[in-house]
Amino acid sequence: MTRALAAAAALTLAVVTTLIVQAGGDPASALRHVYLLPVVALALAFGGLGGALSAGATLVLYASVVLPAIERSGLTPETIEGLVTFALVAGVGALGGTLTTRARRQRARYETILAVQRALAGVTLLEAALRSVRAVLIDRLGAADVGLVVRDGEREVAAAAERVVAGSVADRVLTGGAAVFVPDTGDGSRPRRVFATPLVVAGQPIGVLAVERVGELGGEERAAVEALGAHVAVALENARLTSRARRFADELERQVANATRHLEELDRAKSVFVAVASHELRTPLTALQGFSEILAARSLAPEEVRRMAGIMGAEAARLGRIVSDLLDLSRLERGLAPTLHRTPVAVEAALAATANLFRRGAVDTLVVDCASALPPVDADPDALERILANLVSNAVKYSPPDSEVRLCARRAGAMVEIEVLDRGAGIPDEARERIFEPYYRAPDVGAVRGTGLGLAVVKALVDAHGGTIRVESAVGAGTRVTFSLPAVS
């Protein structure tokens, strides 16, 4: 169709010129206005090049009419009209071609923006959005390559690259905030030109658009790329915000799922705890009730009375520890720290008292090993007693009969470290991460009794003193629990 239009225009120019010559060669002939038709048609069809060529051809043909008339008659009103027609044809060709070229570039720009929007539709990841936009721009701009970089918080996301190289064109634009033009990168026989422009949204640079082309990349094209960059910046900013919102939504969904799972586990643990605690409370109460009834109903030998009184005292102490743990747990769940009455406490005496409490005749199973010249600790005596009682109770319960349990203490800077070491079954890795959670009991504890509160209370009491606690354990090799308390200077 374009060839037919060009042929029709050429034929029109030739026919008009022939008719003017046959009519006497009058430069002011009304037929001269017909010259504008092919010039306008070719300018609209082919842009600036078409307008310039058609105007040039028209001027050459019309000159064969105007110039002879000027030679014959000089500057007459007729020849002056011919010269005005010269100027008019040239102006129409140039202006029409220029406007057509600009309109086409504007249309191409809008089509590119629309293609970018379509490429981003449904894309939720920023990296995928950059790849899609890059592919669209390479195709639409006829570029050898296109680079895109977008800042997302502290990171920089680049299309077709892992990172922005220091000193590169993109890095210079990101650092300086101004467009950069490289006339030739020197990578081939033909010049490879690079133009990089910042992507700006609300006055803030968010990234870089770089276009590389083999051949010309003129000022108008660079201006068009810069204008296109403003639209691409908005589109990529929307994609970045969408990607971030998606990540936040996914993270929130994971956190909600984890919280829900944790609450379900906690609910199950509480249900198990209610059953276990009921049993743990009932056992010492049953012993106290049974022995008190025996003492009330029978006359027993003093030795038997003392034996029963010892059992009743131990069960009462056990009952007291359970009640204290429950009270402390209630305070912890309300966000309250344990109440402490701190005073200097001799560590070796505290360890020896706890060991005596659990020996019950098995003297050799509990060993106290304290470093010499050990300073007292700044602690609540009752709290320290409960910490040691809980840890030693666990060590004894989960160790084979007659196996050694060691209670050690040593100076560690401004702290005193106390450790309870047993040779029991040990704690699996997956359970060791949760042993300080309230109500949690490690699986496969067998028939060993417990409420799952002791270690949670121990950690709370150690934290309240400003100390730390850690557990080292291996299945089949025993467990070492080490906690620290501030030493009295």
Coordinates of C-alpha atoms in Angstrom, one line a residue:
M1 CA 0.0 0.0 0.0
T2 CA 2.9 2.4 0.8
R3 CA 4.4 1.8 -2.7
A4 CA 1.0 2.5 -4.3
L5 CA 0.7 5.7 -2.4
A6 CA 4.2 6.8 -3.4
A7 CA 3.5 6.0 -7.0
A8 CA 0.2 7.8 -6.9
A9 CA 1.9 10.9 -5.4
A10 CA 4.7 10.9 -8.0
L11 CA 2.1 10.6 -10.8
T12 CA 0.1 13.4 -9.3
L13 CA 3.1 15.7 -9.2
A14 CA 4.0 14.8 -12.8
V15 CA 0.5 15.4 -14.1
V16 CA 0.1 18.7 -12.2
T17 CA 3.4 19.9 -13.6
T18 CA 2.5 18.8 -17.2
L19 CA -0.9 20.6 -17.0
I20 CA 0.7 23.8 -15.7
V21 CA 3.2 23.8 -18.5
Q22 CA 0.6 23.0 -21.2
A23 CA -1.6 25.9 -19.8
G24 CA 1.2 28.3 -20.6
G25 CA 3.6 27.8 -17.6
D26 CA 1.9 30.4 -15.4
P27 CA 3.5 30.3 -11.9
A28 CA 0.3 31.6 -10.4
S29 CA -1.9 28.8 -11.9
A30 CA -4.5 27.5 -9.5
L31 CA -3.2 24.0 -10.3
R32 CA -0.1 24.7 -8.2
H33 CA -2.2 24.1 -5.0
V34 CA -2.7 20.5 -6.0
Y35 CA 1.0 20.1 -5.2
L36 CA 0.1 20.1 -1.5
L37 CA -2.0 16.9 -1.8
P38 CA 0.9 14.4 -2.4
V39 CA 3.2 16.3 -0.1
V40 CA 0.7 16.1 2.8
A41 CA -0.2 12.4 1.9
L42 CA 3.5 11.3 1.9
A43 CA 4.3 13.3 5.1
L44 CA 1.4 11.5 6.9
A45 CA 2.4 8.2 5.5
F46 CA 6.2 8.3 5.9
G47 CA 6.8 11.0 8.5
G48 CA 9.7 13.4 8.2
L49 CA 11.5 11.5 5.5
G50 CA 8.4 11.3 3.3
G51 CA 7.5 14.9 3.8
A52 CA 11.1 16.0 2.9
L53 CA 11.4 13.9 -0.2
S54 CA 7.9 14.8 -1.5
A55 CA 8.5 18.5 -0.9
G56 CA 11.9 18.2 -2.6
A57 CA 10.4 16.5 -5.6
T58 CA 7.7 19.1 -5.8
L59 CA 10.1 21.9 -5.7
V60 CA 12.3 20.4 -8.5
L61 CA 9.2 20.0 -10.7
Y62 CA 7.7 23.3 -9.9
A63 CA 11.1 25.1 -10.4
S64 CA 10.8 24.1 -14.1
V65 CA 7.8 26.5 -14.2
V66 CA 8.8 29.3 -11.8
L67 CA 12.4 29.8 -12.8
P68 CA 11.8 30.3 -16.5
A69 CA 9.1 32.8 -15.7
I70 CA 11.4 34.8 -13.5
E71 CA 14.0 34.8 -16.3
R72 CA 11.5 36.1 -18.8
S73 CA 9.6 38.6 -16.7
G74 CA 11.5 39.2 -13.5
L75 CA 9.7 39.4 -10.1
T76 CA 6.1 39.9 -11.1
P77 CA 3.1 39.2 -8.9
E78 CA 2.7 35.9 -10.6
T79 CA 6.4 34.8 -10.0
I80 CA 6.2 36.0 -6.4
E81 CA 3.1 33.8 -5.9
G82 CA 5.2 31.0 -7.4
L83 CA 8.0 31.6 -4.8
V84 CA 5.4 31.7 -2.0
T85 CA 4.2 28.3 -3.2
F86 CA 7.8 27.1 -3.0
A87 CA 8.0 28.2 0.6
L88 CA 4.5 26.8 1.4
V89 CA 5.3 23.4 -0.1
A90 CA 8.6 23.2 1.8
G91 CA 7.0 24.3 5.0
V92 CA 4.1 21.8 4.7
G93 CA 6.4 18.9 3.9
A94 CA 8.8 19.7 6.8
L95 CA 6.1 20.5 9.4
G96 CA 3.8 17.6 8.3
G97 CA 6.6 15.1 8.4
T98 CA 7.8 16.4 11.8
L99 CA 4.4 16.3 13.4
T100 CA 3.7 12.8 12.0
T101 CA 7.0 11.5 13.4
R102 CA 6.3 13.0 16.8
A103 CA 2.8 11.6 16.8
R104 CA 4.1 8.2 16.0
R105 CA 6.7 8.3 18.7
Q106 CA 4.1 9.4 21.2
R107 CA 1.9 6.6 20.1
A108 CA 4.7 4.1 20.3
R109 CA 5.5 5.4 23.8
Y110 CA 1.9 4.9 24.9
E111 CA 1.8 1.4 23.4
T112 CA 5.0 0.6 25.2
I113 CA 3.5 1.9 28.5
L114 CA 0.4 -0.3 27.9
A115 CA 2.6 -3.3 27.1
V116 CA 4.5 -2.7 30.4
Q117 CA 1.2 -2.6 32.3
R118 CA 0.1 -5.8 30.6
A119 CA 3.4 -7.5 31.4
L120 CA 3.0 -6.6 35.1
A121 CA -0.6 -7.8 35.3
G122 CA -0.8 -10.7 37.8
V123 CA 2.9 -10.6 38.6
T124 CA 3.5 -10.5 42.4
L125 CA 7.3 -10.9 42.7
L126 CA 9.5 -7.9 42.0
E127 CA 12.2 -10.0 40.3
A128 CA 9.6 -11.5 37.9
A129 CA 8.2 -8.0 37.2
L130 CA 11.6 -6.7 36.3
R131 CA 12.3 -9.6 33.9
S132 CA 8.9 -9.1 32.2
V133 CA 9.4 -5.3 31.8
R134 CA 12.9 -5.8 30.5
A135 CA 11.7 -8.2 27.8
V136 CA 9.0 -5.8 26.7
L137 CA 11.4 -2.8 26.5
I138 CA 14.0 -4.7 24.5
D139 CA 11.3 -5.6 21.9
R140 CA 9.6 -2.2 21.9
L141 CA 12.7 0.0 21.8
G142 CA 14.7 -2.1 19.4
A143 CA 17.5 -2.2 21.9
A144 CA 20.5 -4.5 22.0
D145 CA 20.0 -4.7 25.8
V146 CA 18.0 -3.1 28.6
G147 CA 19.0 -2.9 32.2
L148 CA 16.6 -2.3 35.1
V149 CA 17.5 -1.8 38.8
V150 CA 15.0 -1.1 41.5
R151 CA 15.7 -0.4 45.2
D152 CA 13.5 -2.4 47.6
G153 CA 14.3 -1.3 51.1
E154 CA 17.9 -2.1 51.8
R155 CA 18.4 -4.3 48.8
E156 CA 18.8 -3.6 45.1
V157 CA 17.0 -5.9 42.6
A158 CA 18.4 -6.0 39.1
A159 CA 17.0 -7.6 36.0
A160 CA 19.5 -10.0 34.1
A161 CA 22.1 -9.4 36.8
E162 CA 22.8 -10.5 40.4
R163 CA 23.9 -7.1 41.6
V164 CA 24.9 -3.6 40.6
V165 CA 28.6 -3.4 39.9
A166 CA 30.4 -0.6 41.6
G167 CA 31.4 2.1 39.1
S168 CA 29.0 0.9 36.4
V169 CA 26.7 3.2 34.6
A170 CA 23.8 2.1 36.7
D171 CA 25.8 2.7 39.9
R172 CA 26.7 6.2 38.7
V173 CA 23.0 7.0 38.1
L174 CA 22.0 5.5 41.4
T175 CA 24.7 7.5 43.2
G176 CA 24.4 10.8 41.3
G177 CA 20.7 10.8 40.6
A178 CA 21.2 12.2 37.0
A179 CA 21.0 10.6 33.6
V180 CA 24.2 9.3 32.0
F181 CA 25.0 9.0 28.2
V182 CA 27.9 6.9 27.0
P183 CA 28.6 7.5 23.3
D184 CA 30.5 4.3 22.8
T185 CA 31.2 1.4 25.1
G186 CA 33.9 0.2 22.8
D187 CA 32.6 -3.4 22.6
G188 CA 32.4 -3.7 18.8
S189 CA 33.2 -2.3 15.4
R190 CA 30.0 -0.3 15.4
P191 CA 29.4 2.1 18.3
R192 CA 27.3 0.8 21.1
R193 CA 25.6 3.7 22.9
V194 CA 24.2 3.5 26.4
F195 CA 21.7 5.9 28.0
A196 CA 20.8 5.4 31.6
T197 CA 18.1 7.5 33.4
P198 CA 16.9 7.4 37.0
L199 CA 13.5 6.1 37.8
V200 CA 11.9 8.7 40.0
V201 CA 8.6 8.5 42.0
A202 CA 7.4 11.4 44.1
G203 CA 10.8 13.1 43.7
Q204 CA 12.7 10.1 45.1
P205 CA 14.9 7.9 42.9
I206 CA 13.9 4.3 43.1
G207 CA 16.0 2.7 40.4
V208 CA 17.6 3.0 37.0
L209 CA 16.5 2.3 33.4
A210 CA 19.5 1.8 31.0
V211 CA 19.1 1.3 27.2
E212 CA 21.9 0.0 25.0
R213 CA 21.7 0.3 21.3
V214 CA 24.1 -0.5 18.3
G215 CA 24.1 2.7 16.2
E216 CA 22.5 6.0 16.8
L217 CA 20.7 7.0 20.0
G218 CA 20.0 10.7 19.4
G219 CA 18.9 13.5 21.6
E220 CA 15.2 13.1 20.9
E221 CA 15.3 9.3 21.5
R222 CA 17.1 9.9 24.8
A223 CA 14.5 12.4 25.8
A224 CA 11.8 9.8 24.8
V225 CA 13.6 7.1 27.0
E226 CA 13.7 9.6 29.9
A227 CA 10.0 10.3 29.5
L228 CA 9.3 6.6 29.3
G229 CA 11.3 6.1 32.4
A230 CA 8.9 8.2 34.4
H231 CA 6.0 5.9 33.4
V232 CA 8.0 2.8 34.0
A233 CA 9.1 4.1 37.4
V234 CA 5.4 4.4 38.5
A235 CA 4.6 0.9 37.1
L236 CA 7.6 -0.7 38.9
E237 CA 6.9 1.2 42.1
N238 CA 3.4 -0.3 42.0
A239 CA 4.9 -3.7 41.3
R240 CA 7.4 -3.3 44.2
L241 CA 4.7 -2.3 46.6
T242 CA 2.5 -5.2 45.5
S243 CA 5.5 -7.6 45.9
R244 CA 6.2 -6.2 49.4
A245 CA 2.5 -6.5 50.3
R246 CA 2.6 -10.1 49.1
R247 CA 5.6 -10.9 51.1
F248 CA 4.1 -9.2 54.2
A249 CA 0.9 -11.2 53.6
D250 CA 2.8 -14.5 53.3
E251 CA 4.9 -13.7 56.4
L252 CA 1.7 -12.8 58.3
E253 CA 0.1 -15.9 57.1
R254 CA 3.0 -18.0 58.3
Q255 CA 3.1 -16.2 61.6
V256 CA -0.6 -16.7 62.2
A257 CA -0.2 -20.4 61.2
N258 CA 2.7 -20.7 63.6
A259 CA 0.8 -18.9 66.4
T260 CA -2.3 -21.0 65.8
R261 CA -0.2 -24.2 65.9
H262 CA 1.5 -23.0 69.1
L263 CA -1.8 -22.1 70.7
E264 CA -3.2 -25.5 69.8
E265 CA -0.1 -27.2 71.2
L266 CA -0.4 -25.0 74.3
D267 CA -4.0 -25.9 74.7
R268 CA -3.3 -29.6 74.4
A269 CA -0.4 -29.2 76.8
K270 CA -2.7 -27.4 79.3
S271 CA -5.2 -30.2 79.0
V272 CA -2.5 -32.8 79.7
F273 CA -1.1 -30.6 82.5
V274 CA -4.5 -30.5 84.2
A275 CA -4.6 -34.3 84.3
V276 CA -1.0 -34.6 85.4
A277 CA -1.2 -31.8 88.0
S278 CA -4.3 -33.4 89.4
H279 CA -2.4 -36.6 89.8
E280 CA 0.7 -34.8 91.2
L281 CA -1.4 -32.9 93.8
R282 CA -3.4 -36.0 94.7
T283 CA -0.4 -38.2 95.3
P284 CA 1.1 -36.2 98.2
L285 CA -2.4 -35.4 99.6
T286 CA -3.2 -39.1 99.6
A287 CA 0.1 -39.9 101.4
L288 CA -0.6 -37.1 104.0
Q289 CA -4.1 -38.2 104.5
G290 CA -3.2 -41.9 104.8
F291 CA -0.4 -41.5 107.2
S292 CA -2.3 -38.9 109.3
E293 CA -5.2 -41.4 109.6
I294 CA -2.7 -44.2 110.7
L295 CA -1.1 -41.9 113.3
A296 CA -4.5 -40.9 114.6
A297 CA -5.9 -44.5 114.8
R298 CA -2.9 -46.5 116.0
S299 CA -0.3 -46.4 118.7
L300 CA 3.0 -46.8 117.0
A301 CA 6.6 -47.1 118.1
P302 CA 8.6 -43.8 118.1
E303 CA 10.8 -45.0 115.3
E304 CA 7.8 -45.7 113.1
V305 CA 6.2 -42.4 113.9
R306 CA 9.5 -40.6 113.0
R307 CA 9.6 -42.6 109.7
M308 CA 6.0 -41.6 108.8
A309 CA 6.6 -38.0 109.9
G310 CA 9.6 -37.9 107.6
I311 CA 7.5 -39.2 104.7
M312 CA 4.8 -36.7 105.4
G313 CA 7.3 -33.9 105.6
A314 CA 8.8 -34.8 102.2
E315 CA 5.3 -35.1 100.6
A316 CA 4.3 -31.8 102.2
A317 CA 7.5 -30.2 100.8
R318 CA 6.7 -31.7 97.4
L319 CA 3.2 -30.4 97.5
G320 CA 4.6 -26.9 98.5
R321 CA 6.9 -26.9 95.5
I322 CA 4.0 -27.7 93.1
V323 CA 1.9 -25.0 94.6
S324 CA 4.8 -22.5 94.4
D325 CA 5.4 -23.4 90.8
L326 CA 1.7 -22.9 90.0
L327 CA 1.7 -19.5 91.7
D328 CA 4.9 -18.4 89.8
L329 CA 3.5 -19.6 86.5
S330 CA 0.4 -17.5 87.1
R331 CA 2.5 -14.4 87.7
L332 CA 4.5 -15.2 84.5
E333 CA 1.4 -15.5 82.4
R334 CA 0.2 -12.1 83.6
G335 CA 3.6 -10.6 82.6
L336 CA 4.8 -10.2 86.2
A337 CA 8.4 -10.9 87.3
P338 CA 8.9 -13.1 90.3
T339 CA 9.2 -11.2 93.6
L340 CA 12.7 -11.5 95.0
H341 CA 14.3 -10.6 98.4
R342 CA 18.0 -10.6 97.6
T343 CA 20.7 -11.2 100.1
P344 CA 24.2 -12.7 100.0
V345 CA 23.9 -16.5 99.9
A346 CA 26.6 -19.0 100.4
V347 CA 26.6 -21.3 97.3
E348 CA 28.3 -24.3 98.8
A349 CA 25.8 -24.4 101.8
A350 CA 22.9 -24.1 99.4
L351 CA 24.1 -27.0 97.2
A352 CA 24.8 -29.2 100.3
A353 CA 21.3 -28.5 101.7
T354 CA 19.7 -29.5 98.4
A355 CA 21.8 -32.6 98.1
N356 CA 20.8 -33.6 101.7
L357 CA 17.2 -33.1 100.8
F358 CA 17.3 -35.7 98.0
R359 CA 19.8 -38.2 99.4
R360 CA 17.4 -40.1 101.6
G361 CA 20.1 -42.6 102.6
A362 CA 21.8 -42.9 99.2
V363 CA 24.7 -40.7 100.2
D364 CA 27.0 -41.6 97.3
T365 CA 24.7 -40.7 94.5
L366 CA 24.8 -36.9 95.0
V367 CA 28.2 -35.2 94.9
V368 CA 28.8 -31.6 95.7
D369 CA 31.9 -30.0 94.0
C370 CA 32.6 -26.3 94.7
A371 CA 35.6 -24.3 93.7
S372 CA 37.7 -22.9 96.6
A373 CA 37.2 -19.3 97.7
L374 CA 33.8 -19.2 96.0
P375 CA 32.1 -15.8 96.7
P376 CA 28.4 -15.7 97.8
V377 CA 25.8 -14.9 95.2
D378 CA 23.4 -12.0 95.3
A379 CA 20.1 -14.0 95.3
D380 CA 16.8 -14.7 97.0
P381 CA 17.5 -17.7 99.2
D382 CA 14.1 -19.2 98.7
A383 CA 14.3 -18.7 94.9
L384 CA 17.8 -20.4 94.8
E385 CA 16.5 -23.3 96.8
R386 CA 13.6 -23.8 94.4
I387 CA 15.9 -23.5 91.4
L388 CA 18.3 -26.2 92.8
A389 CA 15.4 -28.4 94.0
N390 CA 13.8 -28.4 90.6
L391 CA 17.0 -29.2 88.7
V392 CA 18.2 -31.9 91.2
S393 CA 14.7 -33.4 91.2
N394 CA 14.8 -33.7 87.4
A395 CA 18.3 -35.1 87.5
V396 CA 17.4 -37.8 90.0
K397 CA 14.1 -38.7 88.4
Y398 CA 15.5 -39.1 84.9
S399 CA 18.7 -41.0 85.9
P400 CA 19.1 -44.7 86.5
P401 CA 19.0 -45.9 90.1
D402 CA 22.2 -45.2 92.0
S403 CA 23.8 -43.2 89.2
E404 CA 25.8 -40.2 90.1
V405 CA 24.4 -36.7 90.1
R406 CA 27.0 -33.9 90.5
L407 CA 26.3 -30.3 91.8
C408 CA 29.2 -28.1 90.8
A409 CA 30.0 -24.3 91.3
R410 CA 32.8 -22.1 90.0
R411 CA 33.5 -18.4 89.5
A412 CA 33.0 -17.0 86.0
G413 CA 33.9 -13.3 86.0
A414 CA 31.3 -11.3 87.8
M415 CA 29.0 -14.3 88.0
V416 CA 29.0 -17.7 89.7
E417 CA 28.1 -20.6 87.5
I418 CA 26.3 -23.6 89.1
E419 CA 25.7 -26.8 87.1
V420 CA 23.8 -30.0 87.7
L421 CA 25.1 -32.9 85.8
D422 CA 23.5 -36.3 85.5
R423 CA 24.1 -39.5 83.6
G424 CA 20.5 -40.1 82.6
A425 CA 18.8 -40.8 79.3
G426 CA 19.4 -37.3 77.9
I427 CA 17.1 -35.0 76.0
P428 CA 16.5 -35.2 72.2
D429 CA 17.5 -32.1 70.2
E430 CA 13.9 -31.3 69.1
A431 CA 12.8 -31.4 72.7
R432 CA 15.7 -29.4 74.1
E433 CA 14.6 -26.3 72.3
R434 CA 11.2 -26.3 74.1
I435 CA 12.0 -27.6 77.6
F436 CA 11.7 -24.1 79.1
E437 CA 8.1 -23.6 77.7
P438 CA 5.4 -23.8 80.4
Y439 CA 3.5 -27.2 80.4
Y440 CA 5.9 -28.8 78.0
R441 CA 7.2 -32.3 78.8
A442 CA 9.6 -34.1 76.5
P443 CA 8.1 -37.1 74.7
D444 CA 9.0 -40.7 75.8
V445 CA 9.4 -39.7 79.5
G446 CA 7.7 -43.0 80.4
A447 CA 6.2 -43.2 83.9
V448 CA 8.3 -40.4 85.3
R449 CA 6.0 -38.0 87.1
G450 CA 6.1 -34.2 86.5
T451 CA 3.9 -31.2 85.7
G452 CA 6.0 -29.5 83.0
L453 CA 6.3 -26.4 85.1
G454 CA 9.6 -26.8 86.8
L455 CA 12.1 -25.6 84.1
A456 CA 9.8 -22.7 83.1
V457 CA 9.8 -21.5 86.6
V458 CA 13.6 -22.1 86.9
K459 CA 14.3 -20.0 83.9
A460 CA 12.0 -17.2 85.1
L461 CA 13.8 -17.1 88.5
V462 CA 17.3 -17.1 86.9
D463 CA 16.3 -14.3 84.5
A464 CA 14.8 -12.3 87.3
H465 CA 18.3 -12.5 89.0
G466 CA 19.9 -11.2 85.8
G467 CA 21.5 -14.6 85.1
T468 CA 21.5 -17.0 82.3
I469 CA 20.7 -20.7 81.9
R470 CA 21.7 -23.3 79.3
V471 CA 21.2 -27.0 78.7
E472 CA 23.7 -29.4 77.1
S473 CA 22.5 -32.9 76.5
A474 CA 23.0 -36.0 74.3
V475 CA 20.6 -38.9 74.1
G476 CA 22.0 -41.8 76.2
A477 CA 24.9 -39.6 77.7
G478 CA 23.1 -37.5 80.3
T479 CA 22.3 -33.8 80.7
R480 CA 24.2 -30.8 82.0
V481 CA 22.2 -27.7 83.2
T482 CA 24.3 -24.6 83.9
F483 CA 23.0 -21.4 85.3
S484 CA 24.7 -18.3 86.5
L485 CA 23.9 -15.8 89.2
P486 CA 25.7 -12.5 90.1
A487 CA 28.5 -12.8 92.6
V488 CA 28.7 -10.5 95.6
S489 CA 31.8 -8.3 95.0

